[in-house]
Tab-separated table of C-alpha atoms and ligand atoms in Angstrom:
chain	number	residue	atom	x	y	z
A	1	MET	CA	-4.407	3.330	12.699
A	2	SER	CA	-6.345	0.699	10.831
A	3	LYS	CA	-10.047	0.395	11.526
A	4	VAL	CA	-12.987	-1.562	10.166
A	5	VAL	CA	-15.395	0.537	8.101
A	6	LYS	CA	-18.849	-0.184	6.797
A	7	THR	CA	-19.126	-1.886	3.437
A	8	LYS	CA	-21.542	-4.019	1.503
A	9	ILE	CA	-20.899	-6.660	-1.113
A	10	GLU	CA	-23.471	-6.314	-3.887
A	11	VAL	CA	-23.903	-9.589	-5.763
A	12	TYR	CA	-25.320	-9.604	-9.311
A	13	ASP	CA	-24.112	-13.082	-10.237
A	14	PRO	CA	-23.592	-16.047	-7.886
A	15	ARG	CA	-20.038	-16.399	-9.199
A	16	MET	CA	-19.216	-13.306	-7.142
A	17	GLY	CA	-19.472	-15.582	-4.098
A	18	ASP	CA	-16.474	-17.564	-5.354
A	19	LEU	CA	-14.336	-14.439	-5.196
A	20	ILE	CA	-15.324	-12.805	-1.906
A	21	ASP	CA	-17.251	-13.740	1.241
A	22	SER	CA	-20.516	-11.869	1.770
A	23	GLY	CA	-19.266	-10.817	5.189
A	24	ALA	CA	-15.808	-9.713	4.069
A	25	VAL	CA	-14.451	-6.880	6.192
A	26	LEU	CA	-13.227	-3.623	4.673
A	27	ILE	CA	-10.330	-2.103	6.589
A	28	GLN	CA	-9.342	1.540	6.351
A	29	ILE	CA	-5.592	1.347	6.783
A	30	ASP	CA	-4.842	5.059	6.643
A	31	SER	CA	-6.758	8.252	5.903
A	32	SER	CA	-4.076	10.902	6.121
A	33	SER	CA	-3.774	11.739	2.415
A	34	GLN	CA	-5.365	14.308	0.152
A	35	HIS	CA	-5.739	12.067	-2.904
A	36	THR	CA	-4.505	8.501	-2.859
A	37	GLU	CA	-3.371	6.630	-5.976
A	38	GLY	CA	-0.988	3.993	-7.250
A	39	PRO	CA	-0.963	1.259	-4.600
A	40	VAL	CA	1.786	-1.345	-4.965
A	41	TYR	CA	2.517	-4.280	-2.684
A	42	MET	CA	6.124	-4.920	-1.674
A	43	PRO	CA	6.523	-8.666	-1.036
A	44	ALA	CA	10.052	-8.266	0.308
A	45	ASN	CA	8.755	-6.847	3.573
A	46	ASP	CA	4.964	-7.166	3.429
A	47	SER	CA	4.435	-3.439	3.013
A	48	VAL	CA	2.279	-1.265	0.779
A	49	ILE	CA	3.445	1.860	-1.011
A	50	TRP	CA	1.063	4.407	-2.496
A	51	SER	CA	0.983	7.966	-3.797
A	52	ASP	CA	-0.719	10.929	-2.186
A	53	VAL	CA	-0.821	12.777	-5.503
A	54	SER	CA	-2.134	16.160	-4.365
A	55	GLY	CA	-0.236	15.884	-1.086
A	56	ASN	CA	2.912	15.457	-3.201
A	57	ARG	CA	4.077	12.515	-1.112
A	58	LEU	CA	4.915	8.840	-1.455
A	59	LEU	CA	3.772	6.815	1.562
A	60	ARG	CA	4.362	3.364	3.008
A	61	TRP	CA	2.338	1.193	5.368
A	62	ARG	CA	4.294	-1.440	7.236
A	63	ASN	CA	3.737	-3.119	10.606
A	64	ASP	CA	0.576	-1.048	10.994
A	65	SER	CA	2.374	2.257	10.800
A	66	VAL	CA	2.618	4.804	8.007
A	67	SER	CA	5.783	6.595	6.972
A	68	VAL	CA	6.592	9.143	4.295
A	69	LEU	CA	9.057	7.735	1.773
A	70	ARG	CA	9.389	10.782	-0.436
A	71	THR	CA	8.247	14.394	-0.216
A	72	PRO	CA	7.981	16.267	-2.389
A	73	SER	CA	7.361	13.331	-4.702
A	74	CYS	CA	6.958	15.533	-7.778
A	75	TYR	CA	3.338	14.429	-7.910
A	76	GLN	CA	3.921	10.717	-8.433
A	77	ASN	CA	0.835	8.790	-9.450
A	78	GLY	CA	0.868	5.140	-10.559
A	79	ASN	CA	3.499	2.793	-9.144
A	80	ALA	CA	4.638	-0.741	-10.006
A	81	LEU	CA	7.554	-3.110	-9.499
A	82	ASP	CA	9.905	-4.016	-12.310
A	83	LEU	CA	11.545	-7.401	-12.870
A	84	GLU	CA	14.285	-6.572	-10.352
A	85	GLY	CA	11.836	-5.431	-7.691
A	86	ARG	CA	12.608	-1.758	-8.237
A	87	LEU	CA	9.839	0.764	-7.901
A	88	VAL	CA	8.879	2.359	-11.220
A	89	SER	CA	6.468	5.280	-11.124
A	90	CYS	CA	4.554	7.808	-13.140
A	91	SER	CA	5.584	11.361	-12.319
A	92	HIS	CA	3.159	14.126	-13.193
A	93	GLY	CA	5.664	16.792	-12.148
A	94	ASP	CA	8.617	15.351	-14.036
A	95	ARG	CA	6.329	14.365	-16.940
A	96	ALA	CA	8.237	11.122	-16.938
A	97	ILE	CA	8.507	7.481	-15.987
A	98	ILE	CA	10.949	7.314	-13.110
A	99	ARG	CA	12.617	4.451	-11.246
A	100	GLN	CA	14.171	4.108	-7.818
A	101	ASP	CA	17.386	2.211	-8.428
A	102	HIS	CA	19.119	-0.122	-5.989
A	103	ASP	CA	21.212	2.814	-4.721
A	104	HIS	CA	17.875	4.401	-3.666
A	105	GLN	CA	18.253	7.254	-6.149
A	106	TRP	CA	15.311	8.166	-8.344
A	107	ARG	CA	16.186	8.402	-12.032
A	108	THR	CA	14.218	9.398	-15.099
A	109	LEU	CA	13.748	6.557	-17.592
A	110	VAL	CA	11.805	8.401	-20.275
A	111	ASN	CA	10.251	11.860	-20.500
A	112	CYS	CA	9.647	12.472	-24.205
A	113	TYR	CA	8.261	10.902	-27.353
A	114	GLN	CA	9.259	12.124	-30.809
A	115	ASP	CA	11.207	14.998	-29.224
A	116	LYS	CA	8.163	16.320	-27.379
A	117	GLN	CA	7.641	16.172	-23.620
A	118	LEU	CA	5.202	13.607	-22.336
A	119	ASN	CA	1.958	14.974	-20.903
A	120	SER	CA	1.846	13.532	-17.387
A	121	PRO	CA	2.161	9.736	-17.169
A	122	ASN	CA	-0.688	8.436	-15.041
A	123	ASP	CA	-0.502	4.676	-14.612
A	124	LEU	CA	1.779	1.880	-15.699
A	125	VAL	CA	2.212	-1.859	-15.827
A	126	VAL	CA	5.379	-3.919	-16.220
A	127	LYS	CA	5.087	-6.774	-18.713
A	128	SER	CA	6.895	-10.069	-18.162
A	129	ASP	CA	9.493	-9.062	-20.788
A	130	GLY	CA	10.442	-6.030	-18.689
A	131	THR	CA	8.792	-3.438	-20.910
A	132	ILE	CA	6.796	-0.677	-19.217
A	133	TRP	CA	3.388	0.172	-20.687
A	134	PHE	CA	1.916	3.437	-19.505
A	135	THR	CA	-0.872	5.939	-20.128
A	136	ASP	CA	-0.218	9.628	-20.697
A	137	PRO	CA	-3.299	11.823	-20.193
A	138	PRO	CA	-2.689	15.509	-19.359
A	139	PHE	CA	-4.272	15.637	-15.889
A	140	GLY	CA	-0.971	16.677	-14.323
A	141	LEU	CA	-0.995	19.713	-16.619
A	142	THR	CA	-4.664	20.622	-16.331
A	143	GLN	CA	-5.682	19.748	-12.787
A	144	PRO	CA	-4.628	22.036	-9.953
A	145	ASN	CA	-2.534	20.357	-7.254
A	146	GLU	CA	-1.787	17.335	-9.445
A	147	GLY	CA	1.367	18.585	-11.115
A	148	LEU	CA	3.419	21.581	-12.072
A	149	GLY	CA	1.290	22.657	-15.027
A	150	GLY	CA	2.876	23.466	-18.371
A	151	GLU	CA	1.927	23.231	-22.003
A	152	GLN	CA	0.822	20.005	-23.593
A	153	GLU	CA	3.249	19.070	-26.369
A	154	GLN	CA	1.940	15.652	-27.383
A	155	PRO	CA	-0.808	15.744	-30.034
A	156	GLY	CA	-2.993	13.433	-27.953
A	157	SER	CA	-3.202	11.179	-24.924
A	158	PHE	CA	-1.470	7.980	-25.903
A	159	VAL	CA	-0.641	4.609	-24.396
A	160	PHE	CA	3.060	3.872	-24.724
A	161	ARG	CA	5.284	0.843	-24.652
A	162	PHE	CA	8.716	1.696	-23.288
A	163	ASP	CA	11.657	-0.683	-23.212
A	164	PRO	CA	14.093	0.348	-20.476
A	165	ALA	CA	16.712	-2.028	-21.919
A	166	THR	CA	16.918	-0.149	-25.222
A	167	GLY	CA	15.288	3.210	-24.491
A	168	ASP	CA	12.785	2.624	-27.298
A	169	ILE	CA	9.353	4.150	-26.871
A	170	GLU	CA	6.370	3.455	-29.123
A	171	ALA	CA	2.803	4.743	-29.054
A	172	VAL	CA	0.677	1.599	-29.094
A	173	ILE	CA	-2.751	3.272	-28.690
A	174	ILE	CA	-3.437	6.734	-30.068
A	175	GLU	CA	-7.214	6.762	-30.487
A	176	MET	CA	-8.347	6.990	-26.871
A	177	GLU	CA	-9.419	10.305	-25.341
A	178	ARG	CA	-8.004	9.947	-21.802
A	179	PRO	CA	-6.429	6.540	-21.238
A	180	ASN	CA	-5.865	6.057	-17.535
A	181	GLY	CA	-5.561	2.659	-15.811
A	182	LEU	CA	-4.260	-0.415	-17.628
A	183	VAL	CA	-3.635	-4.089	-16.995
A	184	PHE	CA	-2.764	-7.190	-18.988
A	185	SER	CA	-4.734	-10.428	-18.839
A	186	PRO	CA	-2.784	-13.144	-16.986
A	187	ASP	CA	-1.521	-14.602	-20.276
A	188	GLU	CA	-0.691	-11.077	-21.576
A	189	ARG	CA	-2.689	-11.694	-24.735
A	190	LEU	CA	-5.135	-8.888	-23.863
A	191	LEU	CA	-4.561	-5.331	-22.688
A	192	TYR	CA	-7.339	-3.547	-20.822
A	193	VAL	CA	-7.253	0.267	-20.665
A	194	SER	CA	-9.745	2.582	-18.986
A	195	ASP	CA	-10.831	5.888	-20.520
A	196	THR	CA	-11.820	8.589	-18.018
A	197	SER	CA	-12.543	11.432	-20.431
A	198	ALA	CA	-16.054	11.845	-18.937
A	199	TYR	CA	-14.267	13.365	-15.953
A	200	GLU	CA	-13.817	16.510	-18.063
A	201	ASP	CA	-16.778	16.171	-20.444
A	202	ALA	CA	-19.823	14.114	-19.474
A	203	GLU	CA	-20.452	13.409	-23.163
A	204	LEU	CA	-17.185	11.500	-23.427
A	205	TYR	CA	-16.061	8.128	-22.082
A	206	HIS	CA	-16.129	6.235	-18.794
A	207	ASP	CA	-15.408	2.807	-20.154
A	208	ILE	CA	-12.803	0.075	-20.305
A	209	ARG	CA	-11.450	-0.970	-23.714
A	210	VAL	CA	-9.766	-4.262	-24.431
A	211	TYR	CA	-7.146	-4.829	-27.131
A	212	ASP	CA	-5.500	-7.920	-28.567
A	213	VAL	CA	-1.758	-7.905	-27.962
A	214	VAL	CA	0.217	-8.670	-31.117
A	215	GLU	CA	3.569	-10.441	-30.790
A	216	GLY	CA	3.933	-8.984	-27.315
A	217	ARG	CA	4.769	-5.558	-28.711
A	218	THR	CA	1.698	-3.755	-29.931
A	219	VAL	CA	-2.096	-4.008	-29.885
A	220	THR	CA	-5.007	-4.195	-32.293
A	221	ASN	CA	-8.773	-4.704	-32.432
A	222	GLY	CA	-9.742	-2.276	-29.664
A	223	ARG	CA	-13.326	-2.651	-28.469
A	224	VAL	CA	-15.423	-1.684	-25.472
A	225	PHE	CA	-15.101	-4.199	-22.637
A	226	THR	CA	-17.616	-2.441	-20.409
A	227	VAL	CA	-19.016	0.976	-19.554
A	228	VAL	CA	-18.537	1.757	-15.874
A	229	ASP	CA	-21.123	3.620	-13.807
A	230	PRO	CA	-21.208	5.547	-11.594
A	231	GLY	CA	-18.083	7.636	-12.013
A	232	GLN	CA	-14.905	6.539	-13.749
A	233	PRO	CA	-13.010	3.294	-14.207
A	234	ASP	CA	-9.673	4.748	-13.184
A	235	GLY	CA	-7.409	1.954	-11.930
A	236	LEU	CA	-7.629	-1.727	-12.935
A	237	CYS	CA	-6.252	-5.012	-11.683
A	238	VAL	CA	-6.702	-8.655	-12.624
A	239	ASP	CA	-6.767	-11.913	-10.696
A	240	TRP	CA	-5.147	-15.162	-11.853
A	241	GLN	CA	-8.437	-16.264	-13.435
A	242	GLY	CA	-8.698	-13.116	-15.540
A	243	HIS	CA	-11.427	-11.353	-13.563
A	244	ILE	CA	-11.158	-7.594	-13.960
A	245	PHE	CA	-11.422	-5.437	-10.841
A	246	THR	CA	-12.043	-1.752	-11.583
A	247	SER	CA	-12.433	1.356	-9.506
A	248	SER	CA	-15.611	3.437	-9.802
A	249	LYS	CA	-17.266	6.245	-7.903
A	250	ASP	CA	-18.923	4.112	-5.243
A	251	SER	CA	-17.156	0.780	-5.337
A	252	VAL	CA	-14.782	-1.730	-6.772
A	253	GLN	CA	-16.632	-3.472	-9.596
A	254	VAL	CA	-15.805	-7.045	-10.563
A	255	TYR	CA	-16.166	-8.403	-14.107
A	256	THR	CA	-15.684	-11.760	-15.794
A	257	PRO	CA	-13.103	-11.940	-18.600
A	258	ALA	CA	-16.099	-11.820	-20.974
A	259	GLY	CA	-17.252	-8.487	-19.562
A	260	SER	CA	-20.201	-9.529	-17.348
A	261	ILE	CA	-20.442	-7.743	-14.038
A	262	LEU	CA	-20.439	-10.088	-11.041
A	263	GLY	CA	-20.806	-7.591	-8.232
A	264	LYS	CA	-19.514	-4.606	-6.335
A	265	ILE	CA	-17.509	-4.028	-3.188
A	266	LEU	CA	-18.834	-0.733	-1.825
A	267	VAL	CA	-16.206	1.701	-0.576
A	268	PRO	CA	-17.094	4.894	1.344
A	269	GLU	CA	-14.825	7.158	-0.754
A	270	ILE	CA	-14.379	7.574	-4.508
A	271	CYS	CA	-12.110	4.755	-5.684
A	272	ALA	CA	-9.072	5.667	-7.729
A	273	ASN	CA	-6.918	2.585	-7.988
A	274	LEU	CA	-6.346	-0.925	-6.712
A	275	THR	CA	-3.927	-3.841	-6.682
A	276	PHE	CA	-3.447	-7.263	-5.185
A	277	GLY	CA	-1.227	-7.690	-2.158
A	278	GLY	CA	-0.645	-9.630	1.026
A	279	VAL	CA	1.715	-12.553	1.464
A	280	ASN	CA	-0.720	-14.796	-0.429
A	281	ARG	CA	-1.692	-12.087	-2.934
A	282	ASP	CA	-5.336	-12.489	-1.895
A	283	ARG	CA	-5.826	-9.051	-0.365
A	284	LEU	CA	-7.254	-6.246	-2.485
A	285	LEU	CA	-5.589	-2.901	-1.733
A	286	ILE	CA	-7.670	0.110	-2.718
A	287	THR	CA	-6.738	3.788	-2.886
A	288	ALA	CA	-9.860	5.931	-2.549
A	289	GLY	CA	-10.248	9.578	-1.630
A	290	THR	CA	-8.036	10.282	1.372
A	291	SER	CA	-7.474	6.650	2.246
A	292	LEU	CA	-5.865	3.287	1.676
A	293	TYR	CA	-8.266	0.367	2.200
A	294	ALA	CA	-7.866	-3.421	2.207
A	295	ILE	CA	-10.275	-6.327	1.904
A	296	ASP	CA	-9.530	-10.039	1.746
A	297	LEU	CA	-10.678	-12.062	-1.266
A	298	ASN	CA	-11.017	-15.725	-2.148
A	299	THR	CA	-8.943	-15.259	-5.268
A	300	GLN	CA	-5.380	-14.207	-5.907
A	301	GLY	CA	-3.568	-11.754	-8.084
A	302	ILE	CA	-1.061	-13.044	-10.562
A	303	GLN	CA	2.344	-13.629	-9.071
A	304	PRO	CA	4.827	-10.790	-9.239
A	305	VAL	CA	7.010	-11.038	-12.289
A	306	SER	CA	10.133	-10.429	-10.226
A	307	LYS	CA	12.147	-13.547	-9.560
A	308	GLU	CA	14.312	-11.878	-6.945
A	309	ILE	CA	12.288	-9.232	-5.218
A	310	GLN	CA	14.435	-6.641	-3.570
A	311	ASP	CA	13.266	-3.753	-1.528
A	312	GLY	CA	14.705	-0.642	-3.091
A	313	CYS	CA	13.180	1.757	-0.589
B	401	MG	MG1	-5.114	6.782	-12.768
């Protein structure tokens, strides 16, 4: 059952006050998971779907009750909606991008690149042209209880652009250590990608990079957008004004499009991922530790790209 939990809004810039009330209430919607990830809002029926990665389940919250949509889920992680309102997901266990079609069956869209198995797709975003951009670090191979193990075949951890209409897959970023969360700016001219390699080696990265998108198909000019402390910038989301919301160890951190931190929304568990939801898209949904949380904002996420949202679940 949902309950109010203690939070604090830390303000470093008065512009934070335009985005969230100082007395905003953090609600713990559910705490029955082992490791929550991949929240996605379903506008068709005002529900939220998320992954319990280590619990090997896909869950849904609707009308203040939680149900299990899929178990075992083959260690699904990131989730998103495609242009037809179908759920597309990263599967650590299948080492694939999968989709639940309108007949409710899950199907593999892509599981290899240059004749080698993917590592373990982690997070994804659907661009307005229908292409699926996703990160492919090996955590599903290396971390116990996050996949089925196996040998890494890819020579690195890449960010891919996959076109489900043609089956084409291209590596658009190859130089990052452990790309993880990703999001486009509202105009899709920028791509933000987090690197969580410090999770395995403290000498490596816990930052967010930003790239210029070229002709809607590839990226260039990667540079550091910000370094996130404490912990890792795992999941990312963006509001309609281009503010970047990132997970971290103790909070959701909020940045201007120029990379200045505005403030933090403290969360009592380690944040993994986040998205906008609610009927007005002004509710931030946060997966952290064992839980799904929500907090209302004074800004909105960008509208879903789907013209005709259907509920495939
Ligand atoms: Mg992730």
